[in-house]
mmCIF file of C-alpha atoms in Angstrom:
data_model
loop_
_atom_site.group_PDB
_atom_site.id
_atom_site.type_symbol
_atom_site.label_atom_id
_atom_site.label_comp_id
_atom_site.label_asym_id
_atom_site.label_seq_id
_atom_site.Cartn_x
_atom_site.Cartn_y
_atom_site.Cartn_z
ATOM 1 C CA VAL A 1 -39.315 57.913 -110.112
ATOM 2 C CA PHE A 2 -36.862 57.243 -107.302
ATOM 3 C CA ASP A 3 -35.468 54.131 -106.580
ATOM 4 C CA GLN A 4 -35.824 53.366 -102.890
ATOM 5 C CA ASP A 5 -32.786 50.999 -102.238
ATOM 6 C CA ARG A 6 -30.523 53.853 -103.908
ATOM 7 C CA LEU A 7 -32.689 56.516 -101.573
ATOM 8 C CA SER A 8 -31.820 54.406 -98.403
ATOM 9 C CA SER A 9 -28.258 54.039 -99.369
ATOM 10 C CA ILE A 10 -27.978 57.587 -99.962
ATOM 11 C CA ALA A 11 -29.890 58.510 -96.220
ATOM 12 C CA MET A 12 -27.566 56.325 -94.448
ATOM 13 C CA ARG A 13 -24.208 58.313 -96.379
ATOM 14 C CA MET A 14 -25.444 61.660 -95.474
ATOM 15 C CA ALA A 15 -26.732 60.474 -91.764
ATOM 16 C CA VAL A 16 -23.700 62.482 -90.411
ATOM 17 C CA ASP A 17 -24.173 65.769 -92.517
ATOM 18 C CA VAL A 18 -27.941 65.701 -91.151
ATOM 19 C CA ALA A 19 -26.750 64.890 -87.516
ATOM 20 C CA SER A 20 -24.529 67.817 -87.588
ATOM 21 C CA LEU A 21 -27.276 70.670 -88.429
ATOM 22 C CA SER A 22 -28.903 72.244 -85.738
ATOM 23 C CA ARG A 23 -32.478 71.036 -85.089
ATOM 24 C CA GLY A 24 -33.678 74.584 -86.849
ATOM 25 C CA ASP A 25 -31.549 73.488 -90.319
ATOM 26 C CA GLN A 26 -32.955 70.250 -90.038
ATOM 27 C CA ASP A 27 -37.010 71.686 -89.509
ATOM 28 C CA ARG A 28 -36.164 73.263 -92.621
ATOM 29 C CA LEU A 29 -34.616 70.648 -94.889
ATOM 30 C CA SER A 30 -38.104 68.632 -93.458
ATOM 31 C CA SER A 31 -40.331 71.541 -94.679
ATOM 32 C CA ILE A 32 -38.549 71.952 -98.095
ATOM 33 C CA ALA A 33 -38.641 68.303 -98.688
ATOM 34 C CA MET A 34 -42.485 68.441 -97.595
ATOM 35 C CA ARG A 35 -43.075 70.885 -100.348
ATOM 36 C CA LYS A 36 -41.359 69.373 -102.864
ATOM 37 C CA ALA A 37 -42.397 65.946 -101.938
ATOM 38 C CA THR A 38 -45.352 63.686 -103.767
ATOM 39 C CA SER A 39 -45.576 60.756 -101.986
ATOM 40 C CA ARG A 40 -43.744 59.125 -98.814
ATOM 41 C CA GLY A 41 -41.337 57.581 -100.474
ATOM 42 C CA ARG A 42 -39.600 60.275 -101.887
ATOM 43 C CA LEU A 43 -39.888 61.751 -98.638
ATOM 44 C CA LEU A 44 -36.675 60.378 -96.648
ATOM 45 C CA GLY A 45 -34.833 60.231 -100.124
ATOM 46 C CA LEU A 46 -35.309 64.386 -100.638
ATOM 47 C CA VAL A 47 -34.333 65.115 -96.942
ATOM 48 C CA CYS A 48 -31.244 63.354 -97.401
ATOM 49 C CA LEU A 49 -30.582 64.839 -100.853
ATOM 50 C CA HIS A 50 -30.843 68.213 -99.686
ATOM 51 C CA ALA A 51 -29.152 67.743 -96.589
ATOM 52 C CA CYS A 52 -26.010 66.983 -98.853
ATOM 53 C CA ALA A 53 -26.527 69.729 -100.720
ATOM 54 C CA PHE A 54 -26.675 72.040 -97.896
ATOM 55 C CA ALA A 55 -23.906 70.855 -96.332
ATOM 56 C CA CYS A 56 -21.918 71.182 -100.030
ATOM 57 C CA ALA A 57 -23.209 74.254 -99.506
ATOM 58 C CA GLN A 58 -21.749 74.571 -96.109
ATOM 59 C CA ARG A 59 -18.300 73.780 -96.828
ATOM 60 C CA ALA A 60 -17.862 76.095 -99.700
ATOM 61 C CA SER A 61 -16.254 79.099 -97.450
ATOM 62 C CA THR A 62 -13.571 76.812 -97.449
ATOM 63 C CA ASP A 63 -13.299 75.037 -100.299
ATOM 64 C CA PRO A 64 -13.857 76.779 -103.756
ATOM 65 C CA ALA A 65 -15.313 73.740 -105.861
ATOM 66 C CA PRO A 66 -17.309 71.331 -103.199
ATOM 67 C CA ARG A 67 -17.635 68.048 -104.258
ATOM 68 C CA VAL A 68 -21.234 66.928 -104.931
ATOM 69 C CA PRO A 69 -21.396 62.960 -105.222
ATOM 70 C CA ALA A 70 -22.135 61.872 -108.925
ATOM 71 C CA ASP A 71 -25.355 59.943 -108.006
ATOM 72 C CA VAL A 72 -26.436 62.104 -105.882
ATOM 73 C CA THR A 73 -26.283 65.004 -108.430
ATOM 74 C CA ALA A 74 -27.966 62.476 -111.180
ATOM 75 C CA SER A 75 -30.791 61.850 -108.809
ATOM 76 C CA LEU A 76 -31.756 65.360 -108.431
ATOM 77 C CA GLY A 77 -30.882 66.598 -111.883
ATOM 78 C CA SER A 78 -32.116 70.287 -112.215
ATOM 79 C CA GLU A 79 -33.668 69.986 -108.904
ATOM 80 C CA LEU A 80 -30.341 70.309 -107.307
ATOM 81 C CA ASP A 81 -30.481 73.631 -104.577
ATOM 82 C CA GLY A 82 -26.950 73.984 -102.591
ATOM 83 C CA ASP A 83 -28.813 76.863 -100.576
ATOM 84 C CA LEU A 84 -32.058 75.541 -99.780
ATOM 85 C CA ASP A 85 -33.667 78.861 -100.868
ATOM 86 C CA GLY A 86 -35.784 76.763 -103.378
ATOM 87 C CA VAL A 87 -34.310 78.226 -106.757
ATOM 88 C CA PRO A 88 -32.366 75.224 -108.652
ATOM 89 C CA ASP A 89 -28.781 75.757 -108.981
ATOM 90 C CA HIS A 90 -28.804 76.083 -112.852
ATOM 91 C CA VAL A 91 -30.963 79.153 -112.275
ATOM 92 C CA ASP A 92 -29.848 80.392 -109.018
ATOM 93 C CA LEU A 93 -27.440 83.678 -109.652
ATOM 94 C CA CYS A 94 -26.419 83.308 -105.825
ATOM 95 C CA PRO A 95 -25.978 79.116 -105.811
ATOM 96 C CA ARG A 96 -24.237 79.976 -102.324
ATOM 97 C CA THR A 97 -26.615 82.233 -100.950
ATOM 98 C CA PRO A 98 -30.098 81.379 -99.599
ATOM 99 C CA GLY A 99 -32.448 84.134 -101.675
ATOM 100 C CA VAL A 100 -36.206 84.761 -101.701
ATOM 101 C CA SER A 101 -36.260 86.332 -105.150
ATOM 102 C CA PRO A 102 -37.064 84.841 -108.150
ATOM 103 C CA ASP A 103 -33.275 84.983 -109.400
ATOM 104 C CA GLY A 104 -32.475 83.114 -105.726
ATOM 105 C CA CYS A 105 -30.656 85.980 -104.701
ATOM 106 C CA PRO A 106 -30.776 87.598 -101.237
ATOM 107 C CA PRO A 107 -33.308 90.801 -101.148
ATOM 108 C CA ILE A 108 -30.880 94.285 -101.340
ATOM 109 C CA ASP A 109 -31.848 97.657 -99.390
ATOM 110 C CA ARG A 110 -30.082 99.818 -102.140
ATOM 111 C CA ASP A 111 -31.088 102.922 -100.385
ATOM 112 C CA ASP A 112 -30.422 101.501 -96.759
ATOM 113 C CA ASP A 113 -33.926 102.037 -94.881
ATOM 114 C CA GLY A 114 -34.791 98.540 -93.948
ATOM 115 C CA HIS A 115 -37.004 97.676 -96.434
ATOM 116 C CA LEU A 116 -35.740 94.605 -98.626
ATOM 117 C CA GLY A 117 -36.069 94.151 -102.506
ATOM 118 C CA HIS A 118 -39.691 93.637 -103.468
ATOM 119 C CA GLN A 119 -41.063 94.854 -100.152
ATOM 120 C CA ASP A 120 -39.069 98.593 -100.971
ATOM 121 C CA ARG A 121 -41.657 100.371 -103.295
ATOM 122 C CA CYS A 122 -39.112 103.083 -103.432
ATOM 123 C CA PRO A 123 -35.857 101.218 -103.281
ATOM 124 C CA GLU A 124 -33.812 104.267 -104.564
ATOM 125 C CA LEU A 125 -35.188 106.523 -101.759
ATOM 126 C CA ALA A 126 -34.910 106.130 -98.346
ATOM 127 C CA GLY A 127 -38.220 105.853 -96.086
ATOM 128 C CA ALA A 128 -39.787 105.101 -93.194
ATOM 129 C CA ALA A 129 -43.121 104.382 -94.130
ATOM 130 C CA ASP A 130 -44.141 100.596 -94.000
ATOM 131 C CA ASP A 131 -43.408 100.666 -97.917
ATOM 132 C CA GLY A 132 -40.052 101.863 -97.809
ATOM 133 C CA CYS A 133 -41.067 105.296 -99.283
ATOM 134 C CA PRO A 134 -40.472 108.598 -97.805
ATOM 135 C CA ILE A 135 -43.636 109.916 -95.882
ATOM 136 C CA PRO A 136 -44.205 113.308 -97.987
ATOM 137 C CA ASP A 137 -42.852 116.604 -96.998
ATOM 138 C CA ILE A 138 -43.102 118.756 -99.452
ATOM 139 C CA ASP A 139 -40.661 121.525 -97.582
ATOM 140 C CA ASP A 140 -38.024 119.041 -96.502
ATOM 141 C CA ASP A 141 -38.243 120.738 -93.047
ATOM 142 C CA GLY A 142 -38.900 117.410 -90.861
ATOM 143 C CA VAL A 143 -42.549 117.545 -90.443
ATOM 144 C CA PRO A 144 -44.856 115.372 -92.677
ATOM 145 C CA ASP A 145 -47.136 117.471 -95.081
ATOM 146 C CA SER A 146 -50.489 115.677 -92.901
ATOM 147 C CA GLU A 147 -48.820 117.576 -89.814
ATOM 148 C CA ASP A 148 -47.283 120.559 -91.542
ATOM 149 C CA ARG A 149 -49.522 123.973 -90.924
ATOM 150 C CA CYS A 150 -47.122 126.030 -93.276
ATOM 151 C CA LEU A 151 -46.317 123.502 -95.970
ATOM 152 C CA ASP A 152 -44.440 125.718 -98.709
ATOM 153 C CA THR A 153 -41.922 127.587 -95.341
ATOM 154 C CA ARG A 154 -39.620 125.356 -93.291
ATOM 155 C CA GLU A 155 -39.744 124.815 -89.567
ATOM 156 C CA SER A 156 -37.313 126.487 -87.776
ATOM 157 C CA ALA A 157 -35.695 123.924 -85.715
ATOM 158 C CA ASN A 158 -34.886 125.743 -82.587
ATOM 159 C CA GLY A 159 -36.090 123.787 -80.111
ATOM 160 C CA TYR A 160 -39.573 125.794 -80.087
ATOM 161 C CA LEU A 161 -42.727 124.977 -81.462
ATOM 162 C CA ASP A 162 -40.831 122.535 -83.821
ATOM 163 C CA GLY A 163 -43.631 120.383 -84.523
ATOM 164 C CA ASP A 164 -46.085 122.867 -86.607
ATOM 165 C CA GLY A 165 -43.728 122.766 -89.384
ATOM 166 C CA CYS A 166 -43.933 126.863 -89.400
ATOM 167 C CA PRO A 167 -40.672 129.079 -89.189
ATOM 168 C CA ASP A 168 -40.540 130.945 -85.346
ATOM 169 C CA VAL A 169 -38.351 132.829 -83.437
ATOM 170 C CA VAL A 170 -37.696 131.424 -79.744
ATOM 171 C CA PRO A 171 -39.334 134.468 -77.589
ATOM 172 C CA ARG A 172 -36.767 136.511 -75.869
ATOM 173 C CA ASP A 173 -37.484 135.564 -72.213
ATOM 174 C CA LEU A 174 -37.205 132.102 -73.379
ATOM 175 C CA GLU A 175 -33.799 132.219 -74.847
ATOM 176 C CA SER A 176 -32.857 134.479 -71.853
ATOM 177 C CA ILE A 177 -32.533 131.151 -69.888
ATOM 178 C CA THR A 178 -30.151 129.273 -72.445
ATOM 179 C CA GLY A 179 -26.588 129.550 -72.489
ATOM 180 C CA VAL A 180 -24.410 130.703 -69.467
ATOM 181 C CA ILE A 181 -26.935 131.218 -66.267
ATOM 182 C CA ARG A 182 -24.877 133.728 -64.521
ATOM 183 C CA GLY A 183 -25.426 133.964 -60.671
ATOM 184 C CA VAL A 184 -25.604 130.332 -60.249
ATOM 185 C CA ASP A 185 -23.150 129.389 -57.613
ATOM 186 C CA PHE A 186 -21.961 126.284 -55.415
ATOM 187 C CA GLU A 187 -20.178 126.003 -52.127
ATOM 188 C CA LEU A 188 -16.612 124.968 -52.862
ATOM 189 C CA HIS A 189 -15.991 121.776 -54.080
ATOM 190 C CA LYS A 190 -19.255 120.660 -53.206
ATOM 191 C CA ASP A 191 -22.719 120.603 -55.488
ATOM 192 C CA ILE A 192 -24.805 122.311 -52.366
ATOM 193 C CA LEU A 193 -26.137 125.431 -54.415
ATOM 194 C CA LEU A 194 -25.613 128.804 -52.789
ATOM 195 C CA ALA A 195 -28.295 130.804 -51.329
ATOM 196 C CA ARG A 196 -28.079 134.248 -53.997
ATOM 197 C CA SER A 197 -28.515 131.477 -56.868
ATOM 198 C CA LEU A 198 -32.187 129.808 -55.752
ATOM 199 C CA PRO A 199 -33.610 133.636 -56.794
ATOM 200 C CA VAL A 200 -31.395 133.037 -60.576
ATOM 201 C CA LEU A 201 -33.051 129.483 -60.579
ATOM 202 C CA ASP A 202 -36.732 130.452 -59.554
ATOM 203 C CA ARG A 203 -36.848 132.624 -62.696
ATOM 204 C CA VAL A 204 -35.331 129.926 -64.624
ATOM 205 C CA ALA A 205 -38.057 127.703 -63.505
ATOM 206 C CA ALA A 206 -41.095 129.898 -64.087
ATOM 207 C CA ILE A 207 -40.200 130.840 -67.721
ATOM 208 C CA MET A 208 -39.938 126.987 -68.135
ATOM 209 C CA LEU A 209 -43.160 126.578 -66.604
ATOM 210 C CA LYS A 210 -44.384 129.433 -69.122
ATOM 211 C CA TYR A 211 -43.442 126.946 -72.492
ATOM 212 C CA PRO A 212 -44.464 123.546 -71.230
ATOM 213 C CA GLY A 213 -43.555 122.170 -74.884
ATOM 214 C CA THR A 214 -39.898 122.782 -74.587
ATOM 215 C CA ARG A 215 -37.133 120.555 -73.408
ATOM 216 C CA PHE A 216 -33.686 121.674 -72.147
ATOM 217 C CA GLU A 217 -30.314 120.194 -71.646
ATOM 218 C CA ILE A 218 -28.475 121.346 -67.831
ATOM 219 C CA SER A 219 -24.573 120.915 -68.137
ATOM 220 C CA GLY A 220 -22.374 121.564 -64.786
ATOM 221 C CA HIS A 221 -18.662 122.458 -65.775
ATOM 222 C CA VAL A 222 -15.601 122.736 -63.843
ATOM 223 C CA ASP A 223 -12.411 124.299 -64.442
ATOM 224 C CA ALA A 224 -9.249 122.634 -65.149
ATOM 225 C CA SER A 225 -7.416 123.457 -61.935
ATOM 226 C CA SER A 226 -9.865 120.567 -59.895
ATOM 227 C CA GLU A 227 -8.501 117.476 -58.590
ATOM 228 C CA PRO A 228 -8.742 114.210 -60.795
ATOM 229 C CA SER A 229 -11.060 112.709 -58.185
ATOM 230 C CA TYR A 230 -12.859 116.167 -57.859
ATOM 231 C CA GLY A 231 -13.396 116.143 -62.139
ATOM 232 C CA ARG A 232 -16.179 115.308 -64.002
ATOM 233 C CA ASP A 233 -18.213 113.564 -61.602
ATOM 234 C CA PRO A 234 -19.046 116.778 -59.385
ATOM 235 C CA SER A 235 -19.801 118.670 -62.538
ATOM 236 C CA GLN A 236 -22.655 116.009 -63.199
ATOM 237 C CA ARG A 237 -23.697 116.068 -59.435
ATOM 238 C CA ARG A 238 -24.008 119.922 -59.949
ATOM 239 C CA ALA A 239 -26.092 119.397 -63.243
ATOM 240 C CA LEU A 240 -28.482 117.213 -61.025
ATOM 241 C CA ALA A 241 -28.381 119.766 -58.311
ATOM 242 C CA VAL A 242 -30.037 122.488 -60.557
ATOM 243 C CA LYS A 243 -32.121 120.209 -62.044
ATOM 244 C CA ARG A 244 -33.856 118.622 -58.731
ATOM 245 C CA TYR A 245 -34.408 122.289 -57.715
ATOM 246 C CA LEU A 246 -35.829 123.028 -60.746
ATOM 247 C CA VAL A 247 -38.340 120.252 -60.757
ATOM 248 C CA GLU A 248 -39.115 121.023 -56.659
ATOM 249 C CA GLN A 249 -40.339 124.167 -58.464
ATOM 250 C CA GLY A 250 -42.777 122.066 -60.353
ATOM 251 C CA VAL A 251 -40.911 122.062 -63.936
ATOM 252 C CA ALA A 252 -41.761 118.350 -65.188
ATOM 253 C CA GLU A 253 -38.195 115.670 -64.615
ATOM 254 C CA ASP A 254 -38.645 114.207 -68.263
ATOM 255 C CA ARG A 255 -37.950 118.283 -69.817
ATOM 256 C CA LEU A 256 -34.757 118.550 -67.926
ATOM 257 C CA TYR A 257 -31.684 116.014 -68.640
ATOM 258 C CA ALA A 258 -28.353 116.805 -66.445
ATOM 259 C CA ARG A 259 -24.944 116.266 -68.026
ATOM 260 C CA GLY A 260 -21.646 116.427 -66.617
ATOM 261 C CA ALA A 261 -18.747 117.938 -68.845
ATOM 262 C CA GLY A 262 -16.111 118.101 -66.444
ATOM 263 C CA PRO A 263 -13.390 120.284 -67.361
ATOM 264 C CA ASP A 264 -13.580 119.481 -70.983
ATOM 265 C CA GLU A 265 -15.489 122.313 -72.291
ATOM 266 C CA PRO A 266 -13.699 125.656 -71.117
ATOM 267 C CA ILE A 267 -15.206 129.063 -72.548
ATOM 268 C CA ASP A 268 -12.101 131.116 -71.331
ATOM 269 C CA THR A 269 -8.454 130.299 -69.991
ATOM 270 C CA ASN A 270 -7.216 127.824 -67.122
ATOM 271 C CA LYS A 271 -4.284 129.984 -66.407
ATOM 272 C CA THR A 272 -5.756 132.999 -64.495
ATOM 273 C CA ALA A 273 -8.170 133.136 -61.517
ATOM 274 C CA ALA A 274 -10.628 135.065 -63.504
ATOM 275 C CA GLY A 275 -10.558 132.336 -66.432
ATOM 276 C CA ARG A 276 -11.419 129.736 -63.830
ATOM 277 C CA ALA A 277 -14.123 131.112 -62.900
ATOM 278 C CA LYS A 278 -15.767 131.908 -65.810
ATOM 279 C CA ASN A 279 -15.421 127.945 -66.583
ATOM 280 C CA ARG A 280 -16.938 126.852 -63.237
ATOM 281 C CA ARG A 281 -20.534 127.256 -64.677
ATOM 282 C CA ILE A 282 -23.979 125.785 -65.424
ATOM 283 C CA GLU A 283 -24.991 125.961 -68.564
ATOM 284 C CA ILE A 284 -28.840 125.578 -69.991
ATOM 285 C CA THR A 285 -29.775 124.323 -73.825
ATOM 286 C CA LEU A 286 -32.988 124.317 -75.166
ATOM 287 C CA LEU A 287 -33.154 120.494 -76.922
ATOM 288 C CA LEU A 288 -34.698 119.934 -80.226
ATOM 289 C CA SER A 289 -37.966 117.147 -80.182
ATOM 290 C CA ASP A 290 -37.401 113.619 -80.416
ATOM 291 C CA ASP A 291 -38.745 113.174 -83.302
ATOM 292 C CA LEU A 292 -35.819 115.808 -85.234
ATOM 293 C CA ILE A 293 -33.406 114.552 -83.062
ATOM 294 C CA THR A 294 -33.504 110.954 -84.606
ATOM 295 C CA GLN A 295 -34.345 112.398 -88.206
ATOM 296 C CA ASN A 296 -31.035 114.575 -87.704
ATOM 297 C CA ASP A 297 -29.263 111.194 -86.717
ATOM 298 C CA GLU A 298 -31.029 109.634 -89.765
ATOM 299 C CA ARG A 299 -29.962 111.969 -92.303
ATOM 300 C CA ARG A 300 -26.121 112.167 -90.920
ATOM 301 C CA ARG A 301 -25.985 108.240 -91.470
ATOM 302 C CA ARG A 302 -27.168 109.152 -94.826
ATOM 303 C CA GLY A 303 -24.516 111.754 -95.575
ATOM 304 C CA ALA A 304 -27.394 114.265 -95.896
ATOM 305 C CA PRO A 305 -27.177 117.761 -93.704
ATOM 306 C CA PRO A 306 -28.969 117.644 -90.807
ATOM 307 C CA PHE A 307 -31.998 120.046 -89.954
ATOM 308 C CA ALA A 308 -30.261 123.353 -89.129
ATOM 309 C CA ARG A 309 -31.253 125.446 -85.621
#
């Protein structure tokens, strides 16, 4: 049984600590006190006593041995809960860190998949499913078994039909519009396409339209002799000029990504006119699906090899 006069005395001494807390922490203290209290008389005392314990826990980072008033300890007895996680300090394995597990420690995400502790049914295996377990993928090709038409063979991650789970080869005509696109030329130091470039891009557009499920990166490149003011921005503008033309021919804009590489990715020497001419170019790359890109990023983060092209 708590003595009301004693609780009032403690409350007055703890008033400074309570006032220094944020509104959210004050609400949390009140909520905890409400759960623990069985009468209105005990509520005031428990709020103040928990506020004291919270203040002591907050000081733990600078004071390795925070002092809790003896009368507070005596009043709470085994119910002293320094981190306010509902687990008494005498059984709390992490008395300075709030936790929700029975031992009073914060939940741990062992497999680093975003699913914590008891929420993770597969704590040693990273998973994207709601239960923390990997989505079944028997051939480990990035295509879930429920969507995989070839369960025993791996998908060829090459940007072509990547969602069916079956090995495949990029068709020759589609492959022919990837890499350096010869014959795409611009006016000197400008992003204006020369007339002789248009038939080349017409063919590129026709093949892209033949394979509507594909996506492409268009990268512009310049040689190292370009003036600093010319540099990367014109390579971006040239890539955008090619993209605009392809869109005008009917290719969906969201299938095309323009990138300016500047002079940073040469394919030949910059010491000769012929080499510099080769370095000024447009390249097209067949892109993986968004899903495979996301999965590859996740696999790299975990140290696993990405799905190969």
